Amino acid sequence: MTARILPAVGDADAARSVTTLLSQLPDAEPAAPAGDSTQLIDTLARLAGESIEELPEVVLVHERIGPVPALELIREVSLRFPAVGVVLITADASQGLFAAAMDAGARGLVTLPLSYEELANRVQAAAQWSTGVRRHLGAGADVFTGPGGTVVTVTGAKGGVGATVTAVQLALAAQASGYTAALVDLDLQTGDIASYLDVQFRRSIVDLAAITDISPRVLSDAVFSHSTGMALLLAPGEGERGEEVSDRSARQIVSALRSRYEIVVIDCGSQMNGANAAAIEMADTAVLVTTPDVVSVRGAKRIVRMWDRLQIRKAEETVTLVNRFNRNTEIQPPLIQRITGTRMAATAVPANFKELQGAVDSGRMHELDAKSVVKQALWSLAGELGLVKASEKGEKGGGKYRNDRGALGRARRK
């Protein structure tokens, strides 16, 4: 049996050393090393999208991989690609690290400096385990094996620009089109999704923060099943408890949600912390909401620069949505694009708060009139971002949505 091996090593010298030793192993087919955690996840997702058989049997994760820490990366790979055997390469052979690696989902641990015999034994054991899992999956086991659902984060350039309304409507559009959707309130201190959807639920995202292994049952106990079919993971009622959600727990929570739902929409609010920074880094799409005024656009520019400095997300990988758009304002989308360096959404949300006021005040945002131009614009954005299923005619965002009394997913364009 030939074992395909994908090393994830950030340091060039260490990568050469690992690749050289792997090439000497019998029945081993090493791939070119992934230089960071993002490249590794993207590579595995691409291969899994083709077929589970295209995935490597073994992934080697070096202890100094970045920007995601090694143990967190192992946990994410194990959750999203359970048919892949992960082996940690580390200089620390302590019992504590070994236990932590096993808890994260590693199938073995190889100590530095690398020895041929130890590496061969660990790779062979992980490859055999992976082959057994795939044989089991081939027999029809109901185990998640794909690259995971789509994660979209929504961040406000400042408070009050409409990030929560945007997140709610994106999730509603995804659910109504036939996807399984989860809406997460990661605005940990001032989250209002529960108020917008008239929900009273005692559990929140904090209940998952201290759990090291989030099983489907644990996750289902923490989420609220809304009448629309959406799953809601709410912010804590006591804002100070938001500090209990660390970047590590946020990564684990997002990975668990991604493995269970096809679309995960996360409201990150307008203030950055470790938890929502981790979510934005993991997201497939990061939406930044601004209004066409000087203060908001400056806030958007400040956030984009901060994300770049912290290596969370590059400006060109961010989608900026203009809310309360008016053709008569001096600040137009092309100017915002030049200022922020981001990619502008083709959809702009018109300024028409009167349509929203009744739904906001009653907490019935999910019952917003289908004729609302604001709703149509936001559902059109959902189609633009690939969050809705294609209609029978094959057009994304078009056609009628399930459970929405005929709402169209394409905004009126002048």
Coordinates of C-alpha atoms in Angstrom, one line a residue, residues 3-411:
A3 CA 0.8 6.1 1.6
R4 CA 0.3 9.6 0.4
I5 CA 1.9 12.1 2.8
L6 CA 1.3 15.8 3.0
P7 CA 3.7 17.7 5.3
A8 CA 2.8 21.1 6.8
V9 CA 6.0 22.8 7.7
G10 CA 6.6 26.5 7.8
D11 CA 10.4 26.6 8.1
A12 CA 12.2 26.1 4.8
D13 CA 15.1 24.1 6.3
A14 CA 12.8 21.9 8.3
A15 CA 10.6 21.3 5.3
R16 CA 13.7 20.1 3.3
S17 CA 14.7 17.8 6.1
V18 CA 11.2 16.3 6.4
T19 CA 10.8 15.9 2.7
T20 CA 14.2 14.2 2.3
L21 CA 13.5 11.7 5.1
L22 CA 10.0 11.0 3.7
S23 CA 11.4 10.2 0.3
Q24 CA 13.4 7.4 1.8
L25 CA 10.4 5.7 3.3
P26 CA 9.2 2.5 1.5
D27 CA 5.8 2.8 -0.2
A28 CA 5.6 6.5 0.6
E29 CA 4.5 9.2 -1.8
P30 CA 5.3 12.6 -0.2
A31 CA 3.6 15.7 -1.6
A32 CA 5.1 19.2 -1.7
P33 CA 5.0 20.7 1.8
A34 CA 2.2 23.2 2.7
G35 CA 3.9 26.3 4.1
D36 CA 1.2 27.4 6.5
S37 CA -2.1 26.4 8.0
T38 CA -4.2 28.2 5.4
Q39 CA -2.5 26.4 2.5
L40 CA -2.9 23.1 4.2
I41 CA -6.6 23.5 4.8
D42 CA -7.2 24.9 1.3
T43 CA -5.3 21.9 -0.2
L44 CA -7.3 19.4 1.8
A45 CA -10.6 21.1 1.0
R46 CA -9.8 21.1 -2.7
L47 CA -8.9 17.4 -2.7
A48 CA -11.9 16.5 -0.6
G49 CA -14.2 18.4 -3.0
E50 CA -13.1 16.0 -5.7
S51 CA -13.3 12.8 -3.8
I52 CA -12.4 11.4 -0.4
E53 CA -10.0 9.0 -2.2
E54 CA -8.0 12.1 -3.3
L55 CA -7.1 13.0 0.2
P56 CA -3.6 12.0 1.5
E57 CA -3.6 9.2 4.1
V58 CA -1.3 11.1 6.4
V59 CA -0.7 14.8 7.2
L60 CA 2.4 15.7 9.1
V61 CA 2.1 19.0 11.2
H62 CA 5.2 20.6 12.4
E63 CA 5.0 22.3 15.8
R64 CA 6.1 25.7 14.4
I65 CA 3.5 25.8 11.7
G66 CA 1.5 29.1 11.6
P67 CA -0.5 31.3 11.8
V68 CA -2.9 28.7 13.4
P69 CA -1.1 26.9 16.3
A70 CA -0.2 23.3 15.6
L71 CA -2.7 21.7 18.1
E72 CA -5.6 23.9 16.8
L73 CA -4.7 23.0 13.2
I74 CA -4.7 19.3 14.1
R75 CA -8.1 19.7 15.7
E76 CA -9.5 21.5 12.6
V77 CA -8.1 18.9 10.2
S78 CA -9.5 16.0 12.4
L79 CA -13.0 17.6 12.5
R80 CA -13.2 18.5 8.8
F81 CA -11.3 15.6 7.3
P82 CA -11.8 12.6 9.7
A83 CA -10.4 10.1 7.2
V84 CA -6.9 11.7 7.3
G85 CA -4.4 10.5 9.9
V86 CA -2.6 13.5 11.5
V87 CA 0.9 13.1 13.0
L88 CA 2.5 15.9 15.1
I89 CA 6.3 16.7 14.7
T90 CA 7.6 18.3 17.9
A91 CA 10.7 18.6 20.0
D92 CA 8.6 18.3 23.2
A93 CA 8.1 14.7 24.1
S94 CA 6.4 15.3 27.4
Q95 CA 3.4 13.3 28.5
G96 CA 1.3 16.5 28.7
L97 CA 1.9 17.4 25.0
F98 CA 1.2 13.8 24.0
A99 CA -2.1 13.9 25.8
A100 CA -3.0 17.3 24.3
A101 CA -2.2 16.1 20.8
M102 CA -4.3 13.0 21.2
D103 CA -7.2 15.1 22.5
A104 CA -6.9 17.3 19.4
G105 CA -7.2 14.2 17.1
A106 CA -3.6 13.3 16.3
R107 CA -2.9 9.7 15.5
G108 CA 0.7 9.9 16.6
L109 CA 3.7 12.1 17.6
V110 CA 7.2 12.2 16.1
T111 CA 10.0 13.8 18.1
L112 CA 12.7 16.1 16.8
P113 CA 15.4 15.5 15.7
L114 CA 13.6 13.1 13.3
S115 CA 14.7 9.5 13.1
Y116 CA 14.0 7.2 10.2
E117 CA 12.6 4.4 12.2
E118 CA 10.3 6.5 14.4
L119 CA 8.9 8.4 11.4
A120 CA 8.4 5.2 9.4
N121 CA 6.5 3.6 12.3
R122 CA 4.2 6.6 12.9
V123 CA 3.5 7.2 9.2
Q124 CA 2.7 3.5 8.7
A125 CA 0.4 3.3 11.7
A126 CA -1.5 6.5 10.6
A127 CA -1.8 5.3 7.0
Q128 CA -3.2 2.0 8.1
W129 CA -5.7 3.7 10.4
S130 CA -6.8 6.1 7.5
T131 CA -7.2 3.2 5.1
G132 CA -9.5 1.4 7.6
V133 CA -11.6 4.5 8.1
R134 CA -12.0 4.9 4.4
R135 CA -13.0 1.3 4.0
H136 CA -15.6 1.8 6.7
L137 CA -16.9 5.0 5.0
G138 CA -17.1 3.1 1.7
A139 CA -19.4 0.6 3.4
G140 CA -22.0 3.4 3.8
A141 CA -21.2 4.8 7.2
D142 CA -22.9 8.1 7.9
V143 CA -19.8 10.1 8.7
F144 CA -19.0 13.7 7.5
T145 CA -16.2 13.5 5.0
G146 CA -16.4 16.7 2.9
P147 CA -14.5 19.9 3.1
G148 CA -17.2 21.4 5.3
G149 CA -19.9 24.0 5.0
T150 CA -19.4 27.6 3.9
V151 CA -18.6 30.1 6.7
V152 CA -19.4 33.8 6.2
T153 CA -18.6 36.5 8.8
V154 CA -20.3 39.8 8.9
T155 CA -18.5 42.7 10.6
G156 CA -19.6 46.4 11.1
A157 CA -17.2 49.2 10.3
K158 CA -18.6 50.8 13.5
G159 CA -21.7 50.3 15.6
G160 CA -25.1 50.8 14.0
V161 CA -24.2 50.3 10.4
G162 CA -26.5 47.2 10.0
A163 CA -24.2 44.2 10.5
T164 CA -26.7 42.2 12.5
V165 CA -29.6 42.8 10.1
T166 CA -27.3 41.8 7.2
A167 CA -26.2 38.6 9.0
V168 CA -29.8 37.7 9.9
Q169 CA -31.0 38.1 6.4
L170 CA -28.1 36.2 4.8
A171 CA -28.9 33.2 7.0
L172 CA -32.6 33.4 6.3
A173 CA -31.9 33.5 2.6
A174 CA -29.7 30.4 2.8
Q175 CA -32.2 28.5 4.9
A176 CA -35.1 29.5 2.7
S177 CA -33.3 28.3 -0.5
G178 CA -32.9 24.8 0.9
Y179 CA -29.5 24.8 2.7
T180 CA -29.1 23.9 6.4
A181 CA -28.0 27.2 8.0
A182 CA -26.7 28.3 11.3
L183 CA -26.6 31.9 12.6
V184 CA -24.0 32.6 15.2
D185 CA -23.9 35.7 17.5
L186 CA -20.2 36.4 18.1
D187 CA -20.8 40.0 19.2
L188 CA -20.1 38.6 22.6
Q189 CA -20.9 41.7 24.8
T190 CA -23.6 43.4 22.8
G191 CA -25.1 40.7 20.6
D192 CA -28.8 41.3 19.7
I193 CA -29.7 38.4 17.3
A194 CA -32.0 37.0 20.0
S195 CA -33.9 40.4 20.1
Y196 CA -34.1 40.6 16.3
L197 CA -35.7 37.1 16.1
D198 CA -37.8 37.2 19.3
V199 CA -35.9 34.4 21.0
Q200 CA -35.5 33.6 24.7
F201 CA -33.0 30.8 25.2
R202 CA -30.9 30.1 28.3
R203 CA -28.0 28.5 26.5
S204 CA -25.3 30.4 24.6
I205 CA -22.0 30.1 22.9
V206 CA -20.3 30.3 26.3
D207 CA -21.7 26.9 27.1
L208 CA -19.4 25.5 24.4
A209 CA -16.3 27.5 25.3
A210 CA -14.9 25.1 27.9
I211 CA -15.6 21.9 26.0
T212 CA -12.6 20.3 24.3
D213 CA -14.5 17.8 22.2
I214 CA -17.8 19.2 20.7
S215 CA -19.9 16.3 19.6
P216 CA -23.0 16.7 17.5
R217 CA -25.1 16.1 20.6
V218 CA -23.3 18.7 22.6
L219 CA -23.7 21.2 19.8
S220 CA -27.4 20.5 19.3
D221 CA -28.0 21.1 23.0
A222 CA -26.4 24.6 22.7
V223 CA -28.2 25.8 19.6
F224 CA -31.7 27.0 19.4
S225 CA -33.9 25.7 16.6
H226 CA -35.8 28.7 15.2
S227 CA -39.2 28.5 13.6
T228 CA -37.7 29.3 10.2
G229 CA -35.5 26.1 10.5
M230 CA -32.3 28.1 11.2
A231 CA -30.0 27.0 14.1
L232 CA -29.1 29.9 16.4
L233 CA -26.0 30.0 18.6
L234 CA -26.5 33.1 20.7
A235 CA -24.3 35.5 22.6
P236 CA -24.4 35.3 26.4
G237 CA -27.1 37.4 28.2
E238 CA -24.3 38.6 30.6
G239 CA -21.9 40.5 28.4
E240 CA -18.9 40.0 30.8
R241 CA -19.1 36.2 30.2
G242 CA -18.0 36.8 26.6
E243 CA -14.5 36.8 27.9
E244 CA -14.8 33.1 28.4
V245 CA -14.8 32.5 24.6
S246 CA -11.2 32.4 23.6
D247 CA -9.7 32.3 20.1
R248 CA -9.1 28.6 20.6
S249 CA -12.6 27.8 21.6
A250 CA -13.9 29.9 18.8
R251 CA -11.9 27.9 16.3
Q252 CA -13.3 24.7 17.7
I253 CA -16.9 26.0 17.7
V254 CA -16.7 27.2 14.1
S255 CA -15.1 23.9 13.0
A256 CA -17.9 22.0 14.7
L257 CA -20.6 24.2 13.1
R258 CA -19.0 23.9 9.7
S259 CA -19.1 20.1 9.9
R260 CA -22.8 20.1 10.7
Y261 CA -24.3 22.9 8.6
E262 CA -24.0 23.8 5.0
I263 CA -24.0 27.6 5.6
V264 CA -22.7 29.2 8.8
V265 CA -23.2 33.0 9.1
I266 CA -21.4 34.7 12.0
D267 CA -22.2 38.2 13.3
C268 CA -18.9 39.5 14.6
G269 CA -20.2 43.0 15.6
S270 CA -17.9 46.0 15.3
Q271 CA -15.3 45.4 18.1
M272 CA -12.4 43.0 17.6
N273 CA -11.4 40.3 20.1
G274 CA -9.6 37.0 19.9
A275 CA -12.8 35.0 19.3
N276 CA -14.2 36.9 16.3
A277 CA -10.6 37.4 14.9
A278 CA -10.3 33.6 14.8
A279 CA -13.7 33.3 13.0
I280 CA -12.8 35.9 10.4
E281 CA -9.5 34.2 9.7
M282 CA -11.3 30.8 9.2
A283 CA -14.1 32.3 7.1
D284 CA -14.6 31.5 3.5
T285 CA -16.0 35.0 3.0
A286 CA -15.6 38.0 5.3
V287 CA -18.2 40.8 4.7
L288 CA -17.5 44.3 6.1
V289 CA -20.6 46.5 6.3
T290 CA -20.3 50.3 6.1
T291 CA -22.5 53.2 5.4
P292 CA -21.6 55.9 2.8
D293 CA -20.4 58.5 5.3
V294 CA -16.9 59.7 6.4
V295 CA -16.9 58.2 9.9
S296 CA -18.0 54.7 8.8
V297 CA -15.6 54.6 5.8
R298 CA -12.8 55.6 8.1
G299 CA -13.8 52.8 10.5
A300 CA -13.8 50.3 7.6
K301 CA -10.3 51.4 6.5
R302 CA -9.1 51.1 10.1
I303 CA -10.5 47.6 10.5
V304 CA -9.1 46.4 7.1
R305 CA -5.6 47.7 8.1
M306 CA -5.9 46.0 11.5
W307 CA -6.8 42.7 9.9
D308 CA -3.8 43.0 7.6
R309 CA -1.4 43.9 10.5
L310 CA -2.6 40.9 12.5
Q311 CA -2.5 38.7 9.5
I312 CA -6.1 37.8 9.9
R313 CA -7.2 38.7 6.4
K314 CA -6.0 40.7 3.4
A315 CA -7.9 43.7 2.1
E316 CA -8.5 42.1 -1.3
E317 CA -10.0 39.0 0.4
T318 CA -12.7 41.2 2.1
V319 CA -16.1 42.0 0.6
T320 CA -17.4 45.4 1.5
L321 CA -21.2 46.0 1.6
V322 CA -22.6 49.5 1.4
N323 CA -25.7 49.9 3.5
R324 CA -28.2 52.8 3.4
F325 CA -27.0 53.5 -0.1
N326 CA -28.1 56.7 -1.8
R327 CA -27.1 57.9 -5.3
N328 CA -27.1 61.5 -4.1
T329 CA -24.3 61.1 -1.5
E330 CA -20.8 62.2 -2.2
I331 CA -19.3 58.9 -1.1
Q332 CA -20.0 56.2 -3.6
P333 CA -18.9 52.6 -3.7
P334 CA -16.0 53.2 -6.1
L335 CA -14.5 55.7 -3.7
I336 CA -14.9 53.3 -0.8
Q337 CA -13.2 50.6 -2.8
R338 CA -10.2 52.9 -3.4
I339 CA -10.0 54.0 0.2
T340 CA -10.2 50.5 1.7
G341 CA -8.6 48.4 -1.0
T342 CA -11.4 45.8 -0.6
R343 CA -13.7 44.1 -3.1
M344 CA -17.1 45.8 -3.3
A345 CA -20.2 43.8 -3.3
A346 CA -22.2 44.3 -6.5
T347 CA -25.3 44.7 -4.4
A348 CA -25.9 47.9 -2.3
V349 CA -28.6 48.1 0.3
P350 CA -30.9 51.1 -0.2
A351 CA -31.6 53.6 2.6
N352 CA -35.1 52.7 3.7
F353 CA -35.3 52.1 7.5
K354 CA -39.1 52.6 7.5
E355 CA -39.4 49.2 6.0
L356 CA -37.4 47.7 8.8
Q357 CA -38.7 49.6 11.8
G358 CA -41.8 47.5 12.5
A359 CA -39.9 44.2 12.2
V360 CA -37.1 45.5 14.4
D361 CA -39.3 46.8 17.1
S362 CA -41.4 43.6 17.3
G363 CA -38.4 41.3 17.1
R364 CA -39.8 39.7 13.9
M365 CA -37.0 40.3 11.4
H366 CA -37.8 36.9 9.9
E367 CA -41.3 38.1 8.9
L368 CA -40.0 41.2 7.0
D369 CA -42.2 41.8 4.0
A370 CA -41.0 40.0 0.9
K371 CA -41.6 43.3 -1.1
S372 CA -39.1 45.1 1.0
V373 CA -36.3 46.5 -1.2
V374 CA -33.9 46.2 1.8
K375 CA -34.7 42.5 2.1
Q376 CA -34.5 42.0 -1.7
A377 CA -31.1 43.6 -1.7
L378 CA -29.7 41.5 1.1
W379 CA -31.1 38.3 -0.4
S380 CA -29.5 39.3 -3.7
L381 CA -26.2 39.6 -1.8
A382 CA -26.8 36.1 -0.5
G383 CA -27.0 34.9 -4.1
E384 CA -23.9 36.9 -5.0
L385 CA -22.0 35.2 -2.2
G386 CA -23.1 31.7 -3.2
L387 CA -25.3 31.2 -0.1
V388 CA -28.4 30.2 -1.9
K389 CA -29.1 27.2 -4.1
A390 CA -29.6 27.6 -7.8
S391 CA -33.2 27.7 -8.9
E392 CA -34.8 25.2 -11.2
K393 CA -33.6 27.3 -14.1
G394 CA -30.1 27.1 -12.8
E395 CA -29.8 30.8 -11.8
K396 CA -28.4 31.5 -8.4
G397 CA -30.5 33.7 -6.3
G398 CA -33.4 33.6 -8.7
G399 CA -36.7 31.9 -8.4
K400 CA -38.9 31.5 -5.3
Y401 CA -37.6 30.7 -1.9
R402 CA -39.0 28.0 0.3
N403 CA -41.0 29.2 3.3
D404 CA -40.9 32.9 2.3
R405 CA -44.2 33.6 0.6
G406 CA -42.6 34.3 -2.8
A407 CA -39.7 36.5 -1.8
L408 CA -37.2 37.0 -4.7
G409 CA -33.5 36.7 -4.2
R410 CA -32.6 39.3 -6.7
A411 CA -32.9 43.0 -5.9

